[in-house]
PDB file of C-alpha atoms in Angstrom:
ATOM      1  CA  UNK A 238     108.480  90.377 102.307  1.00 42.00           C
ATOM      2  CA  UNK A 239     108.471  94.155 102.064  1.00 43.00           C
ATOM      3  CA  UNK A 240     109.566  96.260 105.001  1.00 46.00           C
ATOM      4  CA  UNK A 241     110.230  99.937 105.453  1.00 42.00           C
ATOM      5  CA  UNK A 242     113.247 100.758 107.564  1.00 48.00           C
ATOM      6  CA  UNK A 243     113.241 103.862 109.721  1.00 48.00           C
ATOM      7  CA  UNK A 244     115.048 106.594 107.828  1.00 45.00           C
ATOM      8  CA  UNK A 245     114.992 104.651 104.527  1.00 44.00           C
ATOM      9  CA  UNK A 246     113.040 107.325 102.680  1.00 50.00           C
ATOM     10  CA  UNK A 247     113.752 110.926 103.636  1.00 48.00           C
ATOM     11  CA  UNK A 248     110.667 113.091 103.918  1.00 49.00           C
ATOM     12  CA  UNK A 249     110.071 115.627 101.182  1.00 52.00           C
ATOM     13  CA  UNK A 250     108.981 119.207 101.780  1.00 51.00           C
ATOM     14  CA  UNK A 251     105.409 118.204 100.875  1.00 52.00           C
ATOM     15  CA  UNK A 252     105.439 115.370 103.442  1.00 52.00           C
ATOM     16  CA  UNK A 253     106.561 117.748 106.178  1.00 52.00           C
ATOM     17  CA  UNK A 254     103.653 120.092 105.469  1.00 55.00           C
ATOM     18  CA  UNK A 255     101.026 117.352 105.861  1.00 56.00           C
ATOM     19  CA  UNK A 256     102.257 115.682 109.035  1.00 55.00           C
ATOM     20  CA  UNK A 257      99.837 115.651 111.980  1.00 54.00           C
ATOM     21  CA  UNK A 258     100.560 117.884 114.925  1.00 54.00           C
ATOM     22  CA  UNK A 259     101.010 116.693 118.498  1.00 53.00           C
ATOM     23  CA  UNK A 260      97.665 116.823 120.319  1.00 56.00           C
ATOM     24  CA  UNK A 261      98.437 114.980 123.557  1.00 59.00           C
ATOM     25  CA  UNK A 262      99.697 116.573 126.736  1.00 63.00           C
ATOM     26  CA  UNK A 263     103.466 116.949 126.920  1.00 64.00           C
ATOM     27  CA  UNK A 264     105.422 114.769 129.336  1.00 65.00           C
ATOM     28  CA  UNK A 265     106.741 116.742 132.310  1.00 68.00           C
ATOM     29  CA  UNK A 266     110.519 117.164 132.234  1.00 69.00           C
ATOM     30  CA  UNK A 267     112.650 114.620 134.104  1.00 68.00           C
ATOM     31  CA  UNK A 268     114.704 115.815 137.070  1.00 73.00           C
ATOM     32  CA  UNK A 269     118.267 116.797 136.197  1.00 72.00           C
ATOM     33  CA  UNK A 270     120.407 113.727 135.619  1.00 68.00           C
ATOM     34  CA  UNK A 271     117.435 111.330 135.575  1.00 69.00           C
ATOM     35  CA  UNK A 272     117.030 108.808 132.770  1.00 69.00           C
ATOM     36  CA  UNK A 273     114.266 109.585 130.241  1.00 70.00           C
ATOM     37  CA  UNK A 274     110.927 107.969 131.013  1.00 78.00           C
ATOM     38  CA  UNK A 275     110.343 104.663 129.207  1.00 86.00           C
ATOM     39  CA  UNK A 276     106.805 103.987 128.032  1.00 89.00           C
ATOM     40  CA  UNK A 277     104.957 100.742 127.367  1.00 92.00           C
ATOM     41  CA  UNK A 278     103.089 101.206 124.082  1.00 93.00           C
ATOM     42  CA  UNK A 279     100.376  98.962 122.615  1.00 93.00           C
ATOM     43  CA  UNK A 280      99.609  99.414 118.911  1.00 92.00           C
ATOM     44  CA  UNK A 281      96.565  97.764 117.294  1.00 92.00           C
ATOM     45  CA  UNK A 282      96.605  97.061 113.561  1.00 91.00           C
ATOM     46  CA  UNK A 283      94.843  94.653 111.225  1.00 90.00           C
ATOM     47  CA  UNK A 284      97.819  94.819 108.850  1.00 89.00           C
ATOM     48  CA  UNK A 285     101.518  94.238 109.611  1.00 83.00           C
ATOM     49  CA  UNK A 286     104.477  92.855 107.619  1.00 84.00           C
ATOM     50  CA  UNK A 287     104.893  90.394 106.004  1.00 84.00           C
ATOM     51  CA  UNK A 288     101.169  90.592 105.073  1.00 81.00           C
ATOM     52  CA  UNK A 289     100.714  93.994 103.436  1.00 84.00           C
ATOM     53  CA  UNK A 290      97.611  95.280 101.670  1.00 87.00           C
ATOM     54  CA  UNK A 291      98.123  99.035 101.773  1.00 85.00           C
ATOM     55  CA  UNK A 292     100.222 101.561 103.633  1.00 88.00           C
ATOM     56  CA  UNK A 293      98.952 100.935 107.171  1.00 90.00           C
ATOM     57  CA  UNK A 294     101.245  97.962 107.800  1.00 89.00           C
ATOM     58  CA  UNK A 295     104.313  99.848 106.584  1.00 90.00           C
ATOM     59  CA  UNK A 296     103.492 102.821 108.792  1.00 91.00           C
ATOM     60  CA  UNK A 297     102.813 100.719 111.900  1.00 92.00           C
ATOM     61  CA  UNK A 298     106.063  98.813 111.347  1.00 91.00           C
ATOM     62  CA  UNK A 299     108.166 101.956 110.856  1.00 92.00           C
ATOM     63  CA  UNK A 300     106.579 103.672 113.858  1.00 93.00           C
ATOM     64  CA  UNK A 301     107.011 100.653 116.127  1.00 93.00           C
ATOM     65  CA  UNK A 302     110.687 100.274 115.119  1.00 93.00           C
ATOM     66  CA  UNK A 303     111.340 103.973 115.763  1.00 93.00           C
ATOM     67  CA  UNK A 304     109.648 103.871 119.176  1.00 93.00           C
ATOM     68  CA  UNK A 305     111.580 100.733 120.158  1.00 93.00           C
ATOM     69  CA  UNK A 306     114.838 102.359 119.025  1.00 92.00           C
ATOM     70  CA  UNK A 307     113.990 105.288 121.313  1.00 90.00           C
ATOM     71  CA  UNK A 308     113.934 102.849 124.234  1.00 90.00           C
ATOM     72  CA  UNK A 309     110.202 102.220 124.617  1.00 92.00           C
ATOM     73  CA  UNK A 310     108.590  98.788 125.005  1.00 92.00           C
ATOM     74  CA  UNK A 311     106.322  98.348 121.958  1.00 93.00           C
ATOM     75  CA  UNK A 312     103.751  95.585 121.389  1.00 92.00           C
ATOM     76  CA  UNK A 313     101.839  95.320 118.095  1.00 92.00           C
ATOM     77  CA  UNK A 314      98.623  93.266 118.046  1.00 90.00           C
TER      78      UNK A 314
END
């Protein structure tokens, strides 16, 4: 089984230049002292560890782990 842990491979300068930009609307700020808003996130993928064919499964896994570590509820189907 091959997995990619969040933070396992630091991004290179080239990677940083080719990352997508944020296109969705920003979340309004929380009132002072309020807990950050937790989101329920559904991710759809035809590939996920331990069955890996290309890079999609690794990316979906790393992204879902990072979102869960940030306190969000993540479901991958």
